Amino acid sequence: MLRRELEYFLGALRFFTRLPVPAWVGHSAEALQHSARWLPAVGLVVGGIAALVYLAALQFWPQSVAVLLAMAATLYATGAFHEDGLSDTADGLGGGWEKSRILAIMKDSRVGSYGVVALWLGLTGKFVLLAALDPALVPAALLAGHAWSRGCATLLLASMDYARDDDQSKARPLASRLAPGPLLFALVFALAPLAGLPWPQAVAGLLLALLATVWLAVKFRRWLGGYTGDCLGATQQLAEIAFYLGLLAQWPR
């Protein structure tokens, strides 16, 4: 059982990142369905890489440079997988007017103006927000932000249907709804790193990320009747940004 779960985790790591995994890890649609519950744990790995790079860079450069290098490390580790989803989703919802047209735009490998703007805002937003945080909080913020934002994406897997009818999509094996048990398992990894942050900030980040997820889910259900792989990436990106916004929020007294 432990070996099987390890294989599912490593399968998720291979699918959602470019990090190497052992050759013995198998690949099948069924295994990928089980791997979905490990998505927040993958976020912990990616966030951990970012935190280590940030801490190392902070010994030599200002915080802004350390944040930039940490972001570059996550882009390298994931191959900009989720950023690509954000770009495609922005192009599809911005340029389409019906489900078939939106899905066609999202599948197109070319990047349109909506996608470029979304990418710029997303990357710039994360940089500005992380650079504005207390330097001592950034490592914990990276861990929690990457894990919880991927937890938000699993909420779509548990509550919505897959929107595409074709069988060629890379995310097709994720089409089965995540059952309550696997969802709870995923949320444990998504919520655990919040303990490393001051609780008022952690709660604010959690709630803003949830709000962003609900907002996107409403749009996905209205225009697509469900989600796609690109939608999951867009959800992760927007939820991560919203989480950092919550950490920085200063409430009126």
Short mmCIF file of C-alpha atoms in Angstrom, two decimals:
data_model
loop_
_atom_site.label_atom_id
_atom_site.label_comp_id
_atom_site.label_asym_id
_atom_site.label_seq_id
_atom_site.Cartn_x
_atom_site.Cartn_y
_atom_site.Cartn_z
CA MET A 1 0.00 0.00 0.00
CA LEU A 2 2.81 2.42 0.92
CA ARG A 3 4.63 1.65 -2.33
CA ARG A 4 1.43 2.22 -4.28
CA GLU A 5 0.84 5.60 -2.65
CA LEU A 6 4.47 6.53 -3.24
CA GLU A 7 3.97 5.64 -6.90
CA TYR A 8 0.86 7.84 -7.05
CA PHE A 9 2.76 10.74 -5.46
CA LEU A 10 5.70 10.36 -7.83
CA GLY A 11 3.25 10.09 -10.73
CA ALA A 12 1.71 13.40 -9.69
CA LEU A 13 5.18 14.91 -9.39
CA ARG A 14 5.99 13.76 -12.93
CA PHE A 15 2.71 15.06 -14.38
CA PHE A 16 2.59 18.45 -12.66
CA THR A 17 6.33 19.26 -12.71
CA ARG A 18 9.48 18.55 -14.67
CA LEU A 19 11.26 17.05 -11.70
CA PRO A 20 12.82 13.61 -12.33
CA VAL A 21 11.21 10.51 -10.83
CA PRO A 22 12.49 6.92 -10.66
CA ALA A 23 12.16 4.80 -13.80
CA TRP A 24 10.03 2.21 -11.99
CA VAL A 25 7.13 4.64 -11.59
CA GLY A 26 4.42 3.46 -13.96
CA HIS A 27 2.08 5.56 -16.04
CA SER A 28 -1.61 4.93 -16.67
CA ALA A 29 -4.84 6.88 -16.74
CA GLU A 30 -6.05 5.04 -13.64
CA ALA A 31 -2.87 5.86 -11.72
CA LEU A 32 -3.13 9.51 -12.70
CA GLN A 33 -6.68 9.66 -11.36
CA HIS A 34 -5.38 8.44 -7.99
CA SER A 35 -2.47 10.86 -8.20
CA ALA A 36 -4.80 13.87 -8.19
CA ARG A 37 -5.11 13.75 -4.41
CA TRP A 38 -1.36 14.35 -4.17
CA LEU A 39 -1.55 17.70 -5.99
CA PRO A 40 -1.19 19.85 -2.82
CA ALA A 41 1.76 17.68 -1.76
CA VAL A 42 3.37 18.51 -5.10
CA GLY A 43 2.75 22.14 -4.20
CA LEU A 44 4.71 21.59 -0.99
CA VAL A 45 7.65 20.29 -3.02
CA VAL A 46 7.52 23.23 -5.43
CA GLY A 47 7.07 25.70 -2.58
CA GLY A 48 9.93 24.05 -0.71
CA ILE A 49 12.23 24.53 -3.70
CA ALA A 50 11.22 28.18 -3.89
CA ALA A 51 11.78 28.67 -0.15
CA LEU A 52 15.26 27.11 -0.27
CA VAL A 53 16.29 29.21 -3.27
CA TYR A 54 14.93 32.32 -1.56
CA LEU A 55 16.82 31.65 1.68
CA ALA A 56 20.05 30.93 -0.18
CA ALA A 57 19.73 34.00 -2.42
CA LEU A 58 18.90 36.22 0.56
CA GLN A 59 22.42 35.64 1.86
CA PHE A 60 23.86 37.50 -1.13
CA TRP A 61 21.18 39.78 -2.57
CA PRO A 62 18.27 42.02 -1.54
CA GLN A 63 14.85 40.51 -0.91
CA SER A 64 13.50 41.53 -4.32
CA VAL A 65 16.29 39.62 -6.08
CA ALA A 66 15.77 36.59 -3.81
CA VAL A 67 12.05 36.59 -4.64
CA LEU A 68 12.77 36.81 -8.35
CA LEU A 69 15.19 33.86 -8.19
CA ALA A 70 12.68 31.84 -6.12
CA MET A 71 9.99 32.47 -8.74
CA ALA A 72 12.39 31.49 -11.52
CA ALA A 73 13.08 28.23 -9.66
CA THR A 74 9.38 27.36 -9.54
CA LEU A 75 8.97 28.15 -13.24
CA TYR A 76 11.90 25.88 -14.02
CA ALA A 77 10.60 23.11 -11.76
CA THR A 78 7.08 23.13 -13.23
CA GLY A 79 7.86 24.15 -16.80
CA ALA A 80 5.42 27.05 -16.30
CA PHE A 81 2.67 24.41 -16.41
CA HIS A 82 0.09 26.38 -14.45
CA GLU A 83 1.09 29.73 -15.94
CA ASP A 84 0.34 28.26 -19.35
CA GLY A 85 -3.11 27.30 -18.09
CA LEU A 86 -3.70 30.84 -16.85
CA SER A 87 -2.72 32.27 -20.24
CA ASP A 88 -4.89 29.84 -22.21
CA THR A 89 -7.87 30.37 -19.91
CA ALA A 90 -7.61 34.15 -20.21
CA ASP A 91 -7.45 33.91 -23.99
CA GLY A 92 -10.41 31.52 -24.12
CA LEU A 93 -12.73 33.39 -21.79
CA GLY A 94 -11.64 36.76 -23.15
CA GLY A 95 -11.94 35.94 -26.84
CA GLY A 96 -14.67 33.29 -26.98
CA TRP A 97 -18.42 33.69 -26.97
CA GLU A 98 -19.61 30.07 -26.80
CA LYS A 99 -18.27 26.85 -25.31
CA SER A 100 -16.90 25.32 -28.52
CA ARG A 101 -15.10 28.55 -29.47
CA ILE A 102 -13.67 29.04 -25.98
CA LEU A 103 -12.34 25.48 -25.90
CA ALA A 104 -10.84 25.87 -29.37
CA ILE A 105 -9.01 29.05 -28.35
CA MET A 106 -7.75 27.41 -25.15
CA LYS A 107 -6.36 24.51 -27.17
CA ASP A 108 -4.53 26.79 -29.62
CA SER A 109 -0.80 26.90 -28.85
CA ARG A 110 -0.58 30.56 -29.82
CA VAL A 111 -0.82 33.20 -27.09
CA GLY A 112 -3.23 36.12 -27.55
CA SER A 113 -3.39 39.54 -25.97
CA TYR A 114 -5.56 38.37 -23.06
CA GLY A 115 -3.09 35.63 -22.29
CA VAL A 116 -0.10 37.98 -22.41
CA VAL A 117 -1.80 40.45 -20.08
CA ALA A 118 -2.80 37.68 -17.67
CA LEU A 119 0.74 36.29 -17.60
CA TRP A 120 2.25 39.72 -17.00
CA LEU A 121 -0.20 40.58 -14.24
CA GLY A 122 0.19 37.15 -12.63
CA LEU A 123 3.98 37.10 -12.54
CA THR A 124 4.30 40.78 -11.65
CA GLY A 125 1.64 40.45 -8.98
CA LYS A 126 3.39 37.54 -7.28
CA PHE A 127 6.73 39.34 -7.37
CA VAL A 128 5.36 42.57 -5.91
CA LEU A 129 3.38 40.82 -3.17
CA LEU A 130 6.20 38.50 -2.06
CA ALA A 131 8.74 41.32 -2.15
CA ALA A 132 6.45 43.38 0.11
CA LEU A 133 6.18 40.67 2.77
CA ASP A 134 8.28 40.56 5.92
CA PRO A 135 11.45 38.76 4.70
CA ALA A 136 11.17 36.23 7.53
CA LEU A 137 7.65 35.23 6.42
CA VAL A 138 8.42 34.62 2.75
CA PRO A 139 9.59 30.96 3.06
CA ALA A 140 6.44 29.98 4.97
CA ALA A 141 4.33 32.02 2.55
CA LEU A 142 5.82 30.18 -0.43
CA LEU A 143 5.17 26.78 1.15
CA ALA A 144 1.60 27.64 2.12
CA GLY A 145 0.81 29.55 -1.08
CA HIS A 146 1.87 26.76 -3.40
CA ALA A 147 0.17 24.05 -1.34
CA TRP A 148 -3.13 25.84 -0.63
CA SER A 149 -3.54 27.16 -4.19
CA ARG A 150 -3.25 23.60 -5.47
CA GLY A 151 -5.73 22.57 -2.80
CA CYS A 152 -8.11 25.10 -4.32
CA ALA A 153 -7.66 23.41 -7.70
CA THR A 154 -8.59 20.05 -6.16
CA LEU A 155 -11.87 21.61 -5.03
CA LEU A 156 -12.79 21.93 -8.72
CA LEU A 157 -11.88 18.28 -9.26
CA ALA A 158 -14.30 17.35 -6.48
CA SER A 159 -17.20 19.63 -7.39
CA MET A 160 -17.29 20.06 -11.18
CA ASP A 161 -17.43 17.97 -14.35
CA TYR A 162 -14.79 17.84 -17.04
CA ALA A 163 -15.77 20.15 -19.89
CA ARG A 164 -14.08 18.58 -22.91
CA ASP A 165 -15.64 15.68 -24.80
CA ASP A 166 -12.48 14.67 -26.69
CA ASP A 167 -10.13 12.01 -25.36
CA GLN A 168 -6.90 13.67 -26.54
CA SER A 169 -6.47 16.21 -23.74
CA LYS A 170 -3.48 15.72 -21.47
CA ALA A 171 -5.72 16.31 -18.43
CA ARG A 172 -8.37 13.81 -19.53
CA PRO A 173 -7.34 11.20 -16.90
CA LEU A 174 -8.24 13.78 -14.24
CA ALA A 175 -11.83 13.88 -15.49
CA SER A 176 -13.27 11.68 -12.73
CA ARG A 177 -14.62 13.60 -9.76
CA LEU A 178 -12.48 13.47 -6.65
CA ALA A 179 -14.34 11.56 -3.95
CA PRO A 180 -14.71 13.01 -0.41
CA GLY A 181 -12.01 10.74 1.03
CA PRO A 182 -9.27 11.68 -1.47
CA LEU A 183 -10.35 15.33 -1.25
CA LEU A 184 -9.91 15.30 2.54
CA PHE A 185 -6.52 13.65 2.05
CA ALA A 186 -5.51 16.43 -0.37
CA LEU A 187 -6.74 19.19 1.94
CA VAL A 188 -4.58 17.91 4.79
CA PHE A 189 -1.48 18.68 2.73
CA ALA A 190 -3.03 21.93 1.50
CA LEU A 191 -3.84 23.27 4.97
CA ALA A 192 -0.91 21.95 7.04
CA PRO A 193 1.67 24.59 5.99
CA LEU A 194 -0.68 27.39 7.07
CA ALA A 195 0.47 26.58 10.60
CA GLY A 196 3.79 28.28 9.80
CA LEU A 197 2.12 31.67 9.43
CA PRO A 198 0.47 34.04 11.93
CA TRP A 199 -3.12 32.87 12.14
CA PRO A 200 -4.87 36.17 11.19
CA GLN A 201 -2.80 36.40 8.01
CA ALA A 202 -3.20 32.71 7.26
CA VAL A 203 -6.98 32.93 7.58
CA ALA A 204 -7.13 36.04 5.40
CA GLY A 205 -5.02 34.34 2.73
CA LEU A 206 -7.09 31.17 2.88
CA LEU A 207 -10.37 33.05 2.52
CA LEU A 208 -9.23 35.28 -0.34
CA ALA A 209 -7.90 32.26 -2.22
CA LEU A 210 -11.24 30.51 -1.71
CA LEU A 211 -13.08 33.60 -2.95
CA ALA A 212 -10.94 33.67 -6.09
CA THR A 213 -11.62 29.96 -6.63
CA VAL A 214 -15.37 30.38 -6.28
CA TRP A 215 -15.32 33.34 -8.68
CA LEU A 216 -13.50 31.30 -11.31
CA ALA A 217 -15.68 28.23 -10.71
CA VAL A 218 -18.81 30.29 -11.40
CA LYS A 219 -17.30 31.49 -14.67
CA PHE A 220 -16.20 27.98 -15.69
CA ARG A 221 -19.62 26.53 -14.96
CA ARG A 222 -21.41 29.32 -16.82
CA TRP A 223 -19.28 29.33 -19.96
CA LEU A 224 -17.95 25.76 -20.13
CA GLY A 225 -20.23 23.66 -17.93
CA GLY A 226 -17.14 22.42 -16.09
CA TYR A 227 -13.37 22.68 -16.01
CA THR A 228 -10.40 21.80 -18.21
CA GLY A 229 -6.74 21.30 -17.42
CA ASP A 230 -6.14 24.94 -18.28
CA CYS A 231 -8.87 25.95 -15.83
CA LEU A 232 -7.08 24.06 -13.06
CA GLY A 233 -3.87 25.93 -13.84
CA ALA A 234 -5.65 29.28 -13.87
CA THR A 235 -7.28 28.46 -10.54
CA GLN A 236 -3.92 27.59 -8.97
CA GLN A 237 -2.36 30.81 -10.19
CA LEU A 238 -5.18 33.13 -9.15
CA ALA A 239 -5.59 31.40 -5.79
CA GLU A 240 -1.86 31.75 -5.09
CA ILE A 241 -1.94 35.48 -5.86
CA ALA A 242 -5.08 35.94 -3.74
CA PHE A 243 -3.40 34.07 -0.90
CA TYR A 244 -0.45 36.47 -0.90
CA LEU A 245 -2.88 39.39 -1.05
CA GLY A 246 -4.52 38.08 2.10
CA LEU A 247 -1.18 37.81 3.87
CA LEU A 248 -0.51 41.48 3.15
CA ALA A 249 -4.00 42.81 3.90
CA GLN A 250 -4.19 45.49 6.57
CA TRP A 251 -7.68 45.60 8.01
CA PRO A 252 -9.23 48.91 9.12
CA ARG A 253 -9.38 49.36 12.88
#
